[in-house]
């Protein structure tokens, strides 16, 4: 499995030979170092909610590649209006197979019809929390799905900050965590090393700090 951080909450996930892109906010992102034309052909494009910095370039990318567009049911109109052929709409707690990957839609505490996603291949799984605050049922994400990697927002103000995110990791208990949704704008400026230190005080989880455009392989 290989993961590349596109900046903000955007990720490329390569798992079981499938290429997944989540929340591709590229054009207009002041911190993104990856252009749309540099993204390899996608199998799945997933959007956690309808805010501009998450919907981003998802429709254009899905149309370019003929990829499945995965979203919460209430947000499917963006894809429908664009004429995307394969729209996979889920709701909280639901799962389905999309091009050989099991996708589960999880709760998220935010606005814009939010959700998180778990992507599971044959042996490995990834949890993208979307924009959210901490909630106690994150412990059930560990119990039910045991994700190997978690992407967690740490920016504060619009999502949980480093302290809450570190507590969330105690609930989710992944092998690896990648912080996201920070330092794109001044309003969400954070020091990710402080988050890492908080996690390591109470957890054996490996904290992966990536630069925008940087990759991590499991």
PDB file of C-alpha atoms in Angstrom:
ATOM      1  CA  UNK A   1       0.000   0.000   0.000  1.00  0.00           C
ATOM      2  CA  UNK A   2       1.266   3.459  -0.902  1.00  0.00           C
ATOM      3  CA  UNK A   3      -0.197   6.780   0.185  1.00  0.00           C
ATOM      4  CA  UNK A   4       0.602  10.253  -1.105  1.00  0.00           C
ATOM      5  CA  UNK A   5      -0.544  13.428   0.639  1.00  0.00           C
ATOM      6  CA  UNK A   6      -1.789  15.962  -1.887  1.00  0.00           C
ATOM      7  CA  UNK A   7      -2.109  18.654   0.775  1.00  0.00           C
ATOM      8  CA  UNK A   8      -5.019  19.708   3.005  1.00  0.00           C
ATOM      9  CA  UNK A   9      -7.244  16.584   3.175  1.00  0.00           C
ATOM     10  CA  UNK A  10      -6.362  15.242  -0.250  1.00  0.00           C
ATOM     11  CA  UNK A  11      -4.745  11.820  -0.608  1.00  0.00           C
ATOM     12  CA  UNK A  12      -3.855   9.283  -3.242  1.00  0.00           C
ATOM     13  CA  UNK A  13      -4.185   5.733  -1.929  1.00  0.00           C
ATOM     14  CA  UNK A  14      -2.864   2.755  -3.866  1.00  0.00           C
ATOM     15  CA  UNK A  15      -4.196  -0.460  -2.403  1.00  0.00           C
ATOM     16  CA  UNK A  16      -4.595  -3.886  -4.036  1.00  0.00           C
ATOM     17  CA  UNK A  17      -3.689  -2.438  -7.406  1.00  0.00           C
ATOM     18  CA  UNK A  18      -6.457   0.182  -7.235  1.00  0.00           C
ATOM     19  CA  UNK A  19      -5.877   3.928  -7.290  1.00  0.00           C
ATOM     20  CA  UNK A  20      -8.122   5.945  -4.956  1.00  0.00           C
ATOM     21  CA  UNK A  21      -8.154   9.727  -4.596  1.00  0.00           C
ATOM     22  CA  UNK A  22      -9.918  11.378  -1.651  1.00  0.00           C
ATOM     23  CA  UNK A  23     -10.840  15.083  -1.409  1.00  0.00           C
ATOM     24  CA  UNK A  24      -8.578  16.302  -4.242  1.00  0.00           C
ATOM     25  CA  UNK A  25      -8.367  20.055  -3.550  1.00  0.00           C
ATOM     26  CA  UNK A  26      -5.615  20.926  -6.042  1.00  0.00           C
ATOM     27  CA  UNK A  27      -6.442  23.992  -8.103  1.00  0.00           C
ATOM     28  CA  UNK A  28      -6.770  26.989  -5.801  1.00  0.00           C
ATOM     29  CA  UNK A  29      -4.960  25.247  -2.945  1.00  0.00           C
ATOM     30  CA  UNK A  30      -2.059  27.530  -1.953  1.00  0.00           C
ATOM     31  CA  UNK A  31      -0.060  24.625  -0.479  1.00  0.00           C
ATOM     32  CA  UNK A  32      -0.672  21.944  -3.086  1.00  0.00           C
ATOM     33  CA  UNK A  33       2.427  20.963  -5.060  1.00  0.00           C
ATOM     34  CA  UNK A  34       0.634  18.436  -7.286  1.00  0.00           C
ATOM     35  CA  UNK A  35      -1.268  19.506 -10.378  1.00  0.00           C
ATOM     36  CA  UNK A  36      -4.306  17.708 -11.726  1.00  0.00           C
ATOM     37  CA  UNK A  37      -2.463  16.441 -14.790  1.00  0.00           C
ATOM     38  CA  UNK A  38       0.110  14.764 -12.524  1.00  0.00           C
ATOM     39  CA  UNK A  39      -2.511  12.504 -10.937  1.00  0.00           C
ATOM     40  CA  UNK A  40      -2.399   9.020 -12.419  1.00  0.00           C
ATOM     41  CA  UNK A  41      -5.551   7.377 -13.727  1.00  0.00           C
ATOM     42  CA  UNK A  42      -7.983   6.879 -10.878  1.00  0.00           C
ATOM     43  CA  UNK A  43     -10.334   3.990 -10.149  1.00  0.00           C
ATOM     44  CA  UNK A  44     -12.224   5.735  -7.345  1.00  0.00           C
ATOM     45  CA  UNK A  45     -12.671   9.402  -6.463  1.00  0.00           C
ATOM     46  CA  UNK A  46     -14.219   9.882  -3.016  1.00  0.00           C
ATOM     47  CA  UNK A  47     -15.510  13.097  -1.447  1.00  0.00           C
ATOM     48  CA  UNK A  48     -16.094  13.368   2.307  1.00  0.00           C
ATOM     49  CA  UNK A  49     -18.361  16.434   2.155  1.00  0.00           C
ATOM     50  CA  UNK A  50     -19.532  19.300  -0.018  1.00  0.00           C
ATOM     51  CA  UNK A  51     -17.228  22.131   1.101  1.00  0.00           C
ATOM     52  CA  UNK A  52     -15.108  23.685  -1.667  1.00  0.00           C
ATOM     53  CA  UNK A  53     -11.816  22.577  -0.137  1.00  0.00           C
ATOM     54  CA  UNK A  54     -12.886  18.907  -0.279  1.00  0.00           C
ATOM     55  CA  UNK A  55     -15.086  18.740  -3.360  1.00  0.00           C
ATOM     56  CA  UNK A  56     -12.213  20.517  -5.109  1.00  0.00           C
ATOM     57  CA  UNK A  57     -11.291  18.886  -8.419  1.00  0.00           C
ATOM     58  CA  UNK A  58     -13.150  15.642  -7.751  1.00  0.00           C
ATOM     59  CA  UNK A  59     -15.752  15.985 -10.488  1.00  0.00           C
ATOM     60  CA  UNK A  60     -13.191  16.925 -13.141  1.00  0.00           C
ATOM     61  CA  UNK A  61     -10.916  14.063 -12.101  1.00  0.00           C
ATOM     62  CA  UNK A  62     -13.709  11.501 -12.131  1.00  0.00           C
ATOM     63  CA  UNK A  63     -14.910  12.643 -15.558  1.00  0.00           C
ATOM     64  CA  UNK A  64     -11.367  12.574 -16.935  1.00  0.00           C
ATOM     65  CA  UNK A  65     -10.759   8.958 -15.906  1.00  0.00           C
ATOM     66  CA  UNK A  66     -14.230   7.440 -15.896  1.00  0.00           C
ATOM     67  CA  UNK A  67     -13.687   6.613 -12.232  1.00  0.00           C
ATOM     68  CA  UNK A  68     -16.383   5.788  -9.712  1.00  0.00           C
ATOM     69  CA  UNK A  69     -17.491   8.875  -7.780  1.00  0.00           C
ATOM     70  CA  UNK A  70     -18.134   7.924  -4.130  1.00  0.00           C
ATOM     71  CA  UNK A  71     -19.963  10.262  -1.764  1.00  0.00           C
ATOM     72  CA  UNK A  72     -22.686  10.585   0.824  1.00  0.00           C
ATOM     73  CA  UNK A  73     -26.160  10.241  -0.724  1.00  0.00           C
ATOM     74  CA  UNK A  74     -27.074  13.925  -0.277  1.00  0.00           C
ATOM     75  CA  UNK A  75     -23.973  15.031  -2.181  1.00  0.00           C
ATOM     76  CA  UNK A  76     -24.443  12.949  -5.305  1.00  0.00           C
ATOM     77  CA  UNK A  77     -26.076  15.819  -7.222  1.00  0.00           C
ATOM     78  CA  UNK A  78     -22.647  17.326  -7.929  1.00  0.00           C
ATOM     79  CA  UNK A  79     -21.726  14.197  -9.880  1.00  0.00           C
ATOM     80  CA  UNK A  80     -25.168  13.696 -11.402  1.00  0.00           C
ATOM     81  CA  UNK A  81     -25.264  17.238 -12.767  1.00  0.00           C
ATOM     82  CA  UNK A  82     -21.794  16.769 -14.270  1.00  0.00           C
ATOM     83  CA  UNK A  83     -22.892  13.623 -16.088  1.00  0.00           C
ATOM     84  CA  UNK A  84     -20.615  11.198 -14.249  1.00  0.00           C
ATOM     85  CA  UNK A  85     -21.708   7.689 -15.214  1.00  0.00           C
ATOM     86  CA  UNK A  86     -20.801   5.728 -12.087  1.00  0.00           C
ATOM     87  CA  UNK A  87     -21.939   7.474  -8.911  1.00  0.00           C
ATOM     88  CA  UNK A  88     -21.791   5.366  -5.752  1.00  0.00           C
ATOM     89  CA  UNK A  89     -23.846   7.003  -3.012  1.00  0.00           C
ATOM     90  CA  UNK A  90     -23.684   5.637   0.534  1.00  0.00           C
ATOM     91  CA  UNK A  91     -25.004   6.644   3.909  1.00  0.00           C
ATOM     92  CA  UNK A  92     -23.526   6.458   7.393  1.00  0.00           C
ATOM     93  CA  UNK A  93     -22.778   2.874   8.415  1.00  0.00           C
ATOM     94  CA  UNK A  94     -23.235   1.454   4.937  1.00  0.00           C
ATOM     95  CA  UNK A  95     -20.679  -0.513   2.948  1.00  0.00           C
ATOM     96  CA  UNK A  96     -20.394  -1.653  -0.644  1.00  0.00           C
ATOM     97  CA  UNK A  97     -17.802  -2.962  -3.051  1.00  0.00           C
ATOM     98  CA  UNK A  98     -16.502  -0.415  -5.535  1.00  0.00           C
ATOM     99  CA  UNK A  99     -14.149  -1.735  -8.218  1.00  0.00           C
ATOM    100  CA  UNK A 100     -12.758  -4.416  -5.945  1.00  0.00           C
ATOM    101  CA  UNK A 101     -12.419  -2.221  -2.840  1.00  0.00           C
ATOM    102  CA  UNK A 102     -14.818  -2.390   0.111  1.00  0.00           C
ATOM    103  CA  UNK A 103     -15.874   1.152   0.996  1.00  0.00           C
ATOM    104  CA  UNK A 104     -17.553   1.886   4.327  1.00  0.00           C
ATOM    105  CA  UNK A 105     -19.123   5.248   5.131  1.00  0.00           C
ATOM    106  CA  UNK A 106     -18.502   6.416   8.702  1.00  0.00           C
ATOM    107  CA  UNK A 107     -19.837   9.187  10.874  1.00  0.00           C
ATOM    108  CA  UNK A 108     -18.197  12.634  10.950  1.00  0.00           C
ATOM    109  CA  UNK A 109     -19.126  15.660  13.048  1.00  0.00           C
ATOM    110  CA  UNK A 110     -19.078  18.667  10.732  1.00  0.00           C
ATOM    111  CA  UNK A 111     -21.269  20.514   8.222  1.00  0.00           C
ATOM    112  CA  UNK A 112     -21.718  20.093   4.461  1.00  0.00           C
ATOM    113  CA  UNK A 113     -23.246  16.603   4.719  1.00  0.00           C
ATOM    114  CA  UNK A 114     -20.046  15.078   6.143  1.00  0.00           C
ATOM    115  CA  UNK A 115     -18.737  11.555   6.423  1.00  0.00           C
ATOM    116  CA  UNK A 116     -15.525   9.581   6.659  1.00  0.00           C
ATOM    117  CA  UNK A 117     -14.511   6.543   4.647  1.00  0.00           C
ATOM    118  CA  UNK A 118     -12.816   3.228   5.269  1.00  0.00           C
ATOM    119  CA  UNK A 119     -11.218   1.640   2.216  1.00  0.00           C
ATOM    120  CA  UNK A 120     -10.387  -2.037   2.568  1.00  0.00           C
ATOM    121  CA  UNK A 121      -8.477  -4.212   0.159  1.00  0.00           C
ATOM    122  CA  UNK A 122      -7.584  -7.847   0.688  1.00  0.00           C
ATOM    123  CA  UNK A 123      -5.436  -7.381   3.787  1.00  0.00           C
ATOM    124  CA  UNK A 124      -5.038  -3.666   4.430  1.00  0.00           C
ATOM    125  CA  UNK A 125      -7.447  -0.882   5.305  1.00  0.00           C
ATOM    126  CA  UNK A 126      -7.326   2.904   5.485  1.00  0.00           C
ATOM    127  CA  UNK A 127      -9.553   5.278   7.454  1.00  0.00           C
ATOM    128  CA  UNK A 128      -9.981   8.824   6.129  1.00  0.00           C
ATOM    129  CA  UNK A 129     -11.845  10.661   8.877  1.00  0.00           C
ATOM    130  CA  UNK A 130     -12.931  13.623   6.763  1.00  0.00           C
ATOM    131  CA  UNK A 131     -13.529  16.889   8.569  1.00  0.00           C
ATOM    132  CA  UNK A 132     -14.658  15.985  12.060  1.00  0.00           C
ATOM    133  CA  UNK A 133     -14.429  16.555  15.751  1.00  0.00           C
ATOM    134  CA  UNK A 134     -13.654  13.710  18.092  1.00  0.00           C
ATOM    135  CA  UNK A 135     -16.525  11.376  19.025  1.00  0.00           C
ATOM    136  CA  UNK A 136     -16.576   8.390  21.364  1.00  0.00           C
ATOM    137  CA  UNK A 137     -17.765   5.927  18.739  1.00  0.00           C
ATOM    138  CA  UNK A 138     -14.362   6.163  17.079  1.00  0.00           C
ATOM    139  CA  UNK A 139     -13.623   3.235  19.372  1.00  0.00           C
ATOM    140  CA  UNK A 140     -16.070   1.202  17.279  1.00  0.00           C
ATOM    141  CA  UNK A 141     -14.071   2.025  14.157  1.00  0.00           C
ATOM    142  CA  UNK A 142     -11.185   0.163  15.771  1.00  0.00           C
ATOM    143  CA  UNK A 143     -13.384  -2.691  16.961  1.00  0.00           C
ATOM    144  CA  UNK A 144     -15.210  -3.218  13.675  1.00  0.00           C
ATOM    145  CA  UNK A 145     -12.657  -2.278  11.022  1.00  0.00           C
ATOM    146  CA  UNK A 146      -9.169  -2.110  12.648  1.00  0.00           C
ATOM    147  CA  UNK A 147      -7.692   0.314  10.094  1.00  0.00           C
ATOM    148  CA  UNK A 148      -3.963   0.051   9.464  1.00  0.00           C
ATOM    149  CA  UNK A 149      -3.671   3.751   8.578  1.00  0.00           C
ATOM    150  CA  UNK A 150      -5.755   6.712   9.737  1.00  0.00           C
ATOM    151  CA  UNK A 151      -5.827  10.213   8.254  1.00  0.00           C
ATOM    152  CA  UNK A 152      -6.925  12.642  10.962  1.00  0.00           C
ATOM    153  CA  UNK A 153      -7.549  16.417  10.833  1.00  0.00           C
ATOM    154  CA  UNK A 154      -5.574  18.489  13.333  1.00  0.00           C
ATOM    155  CA  UNK A 155      -6.188  22.060  12.194  1.00  0.00           C
ATOM    156  CA  UNK A 156      -8.615  23.146  14.889  1.00  0.00           C
ATOM    157  CA  UNK A 157     -11.323  25.802  14.448  1.00  0.00           C
ATOM    158  CA  UNK A 158     -13.250  23.848  11.777  1.00  0.00           C
ATOM    159  CA  UNK A 159     -12.228  20.373  12.978  1.00  0.00           C
ATOM    160  CA  UNK A 160     -10.582  18.862  16.010  1.00  0.00           C
ATOM    161  CA  UNK A 161      -7.166  20.206  16.913  1.00  0.00           C
ATOM    162  CA  UNK A 162      -3.997  18.331  17.902  1.00  0.00           C
ATOM    163  CA  UNK A 163      -5.130  17.523  21.450  1.00  0.00           C
ATOM    164  CA  UNK A 164      -8.467  16.061  20.382  1.00  0.00           C
ATOM    165  CA  UNK A 165      -6.876  14.260  17.438  1.00  0.00           C
ATOM    166  CA  UNK A 166      -4.349  12.605  19.762  1.00  0.00           C
ATOM    167  CA  UNK A 167      -7.235  11.382  21.928  1.00  0.00           C
ATOM    168  CA  UNK A 168      -8.965  10.119  18.785  1.00  0.00           C
ATOM    169  CA  UNK A 169      -5.923   7.990  18.001  1.00  0.00           C
ATOM    170  CA  UNK A 170      -6.243   6.346  21.419  1.00  0.00           C
ATOM    171  CA  UNK A 171      -9.759   5.304  20.337  1.00  0.00           C
ATOM    172  CA  UNK A 172      -9.014   4.259  16.747  1.00  0.00           C
ATOM    173  CA  UNK A 173      -5.671   2.584  17.516  1.00  0.00           C
ATOM    174  CA  UNK A 174      -4.257   2.392  13.985  1.00  0.00           C
ATOM    175  CA  UNK A 175      -0.716   1.272  13.240  1.00  0.00           C
ATOM    176  CA  UNK A 176      -0.006   4.570  11.471  1.00  0.00           C
ATOM    177  CA  UNK A 177      -1.567   8.030  11.529  1.00  0.00           C
ATOM    178  CA  UNK A 178      -1.099  10.861   9.044  1.00  0.00           C
ATOM    179  CA  UNK A 179      -2.274  14.307  10.206  1.00  0.00           C
ATOM    180  CA  UNK A 180      -4.138  16.417   7.645  1.00  0.00           C
ATOM    181  CA  UNK A 181      -6.248  19.565   7.249  1.00  0.00           C
ATOM    182  CA  UNK A 182      -3.717  21.968   8.752  1.00  0.00           C
ATOM    183  CA  UNK A 183      -1.528  24.900   7.603  1.00  0.00           C
ATOM    184  CA  UNK A 184      -3.356  25.341   4.298  1.00  0.00           C
ATOM    185  CA  UNK A 185      -4.740  28.627   5.597  1.00  0.00           C
ATOM    186  CA  UNK A 186      -3.785  30.807   8.579  1.00  0.00           C
ATOM    187  CA  UNK A 187      -7.008  29.865  10.390  1.00  0.00           C
ATOM    188  CA  UNK A 188      -5.845  26.244  10.697  1.00  0.00           C
ATOM    189  CA  UNK A 189      -2.168  26.803  11.385  1.00  0.00           C
ATOM    190  CA  UNK A 190      -0.681  24.069  13.591  1.00  0.00           C
ATOM    191  CA  UNK A 191       2.644  22.465  14.422  1.00  0.00           C
ATOM    192  CA  UNK A 192       2.301  18.771  13.477  1.00  0.00           C
ATOM    193  CA  UNK A 193       5.271  17.858  15.655  1.00  0.00           C
ATOM    194  CA  UNK A 194       3.227  18.835  18.709  1.00  0.00           C
ATOM    195  CA  UNK A 195       0.534  16.416  17.571  1.00  0.00           C
ATOM    196  CA  UNK A 196       3.144  13.693  17.137  1.00  0.00           C
ATOM    197  CA  UNK A 197       4.475  14.286  20.658  1.00  0.00           C
ATOM    198  CA  UNK A 198       0.965  14.076  22.115  1.00  0.00           C
ATOM    199  CA  UNK A 199       0.271  10.791  20.350  1.00  0.00           C
ATOM    200  CA  UNK A 200       3.555   9.228  21.474  1.00  0.00           C
ATOM    201  CA  UNK A 201       2.862   9.993  25.125  1.00  0.00           C
ATOM    202  CA  UNK A 202       0.050   7.447  25.254  1.00  0.00           C
ATOM    203  CA  UNK A 203       0.242   5.339  22.109  1.00  0.00           C
ATOM    204  CA  UNK A 204       2.567   3.113  20.101  1.00  0.00           C
ATOM    205  CA  UNK A 205       1.037   4.421  16.872  1.00  0.00           C
ATOM    206  CA  UNK A 206       3.562   5.562  14.265  1.00  0.00           C
ATOM    207  CA  UNK A 207       2.989   9.212  13.363  1.00  0.00           C
ATOM    208  CA  UNK A 208       3.845   9.917   9.718  1.00  0.00           C
ATOM    209  CA  UNK A 209       4.500  13.593   8.991  1.00  0.00           C
ATOM    210  CA  UNK A 210       4.471  14.228   5.258  1.00  0.00           C
ATOM    211  CA  UNK A 211       5.273  17.271   3.196  1.00  0.00           C
ATOM    212  CA  UNK A 212       2.675  18.183   0.573  1.00  0.00           C
ATOM    213  CA  UNK A 213       3.278  15.768  -2.299  1.00  0.00           C
ATOM    214  CA  UNK A 214       5.168  13.350  -0.050  1.00  0.00           C
ATOM    215  CA  UNK A 215       4.537   9.595   0.009  1.00  0.00           C
ATOM    216  CA  UNK A 216       4.467   6.797   2.556  1.00  0.00           C
ATOM    217  CA  UNK A 217       4.523   3.056   1.855  1.00  0.00           C
ATOM    218  CA  UNK A 218       3.352   0.314   4.213  1.00  0.00           C
TER     219      UNK A 218
END
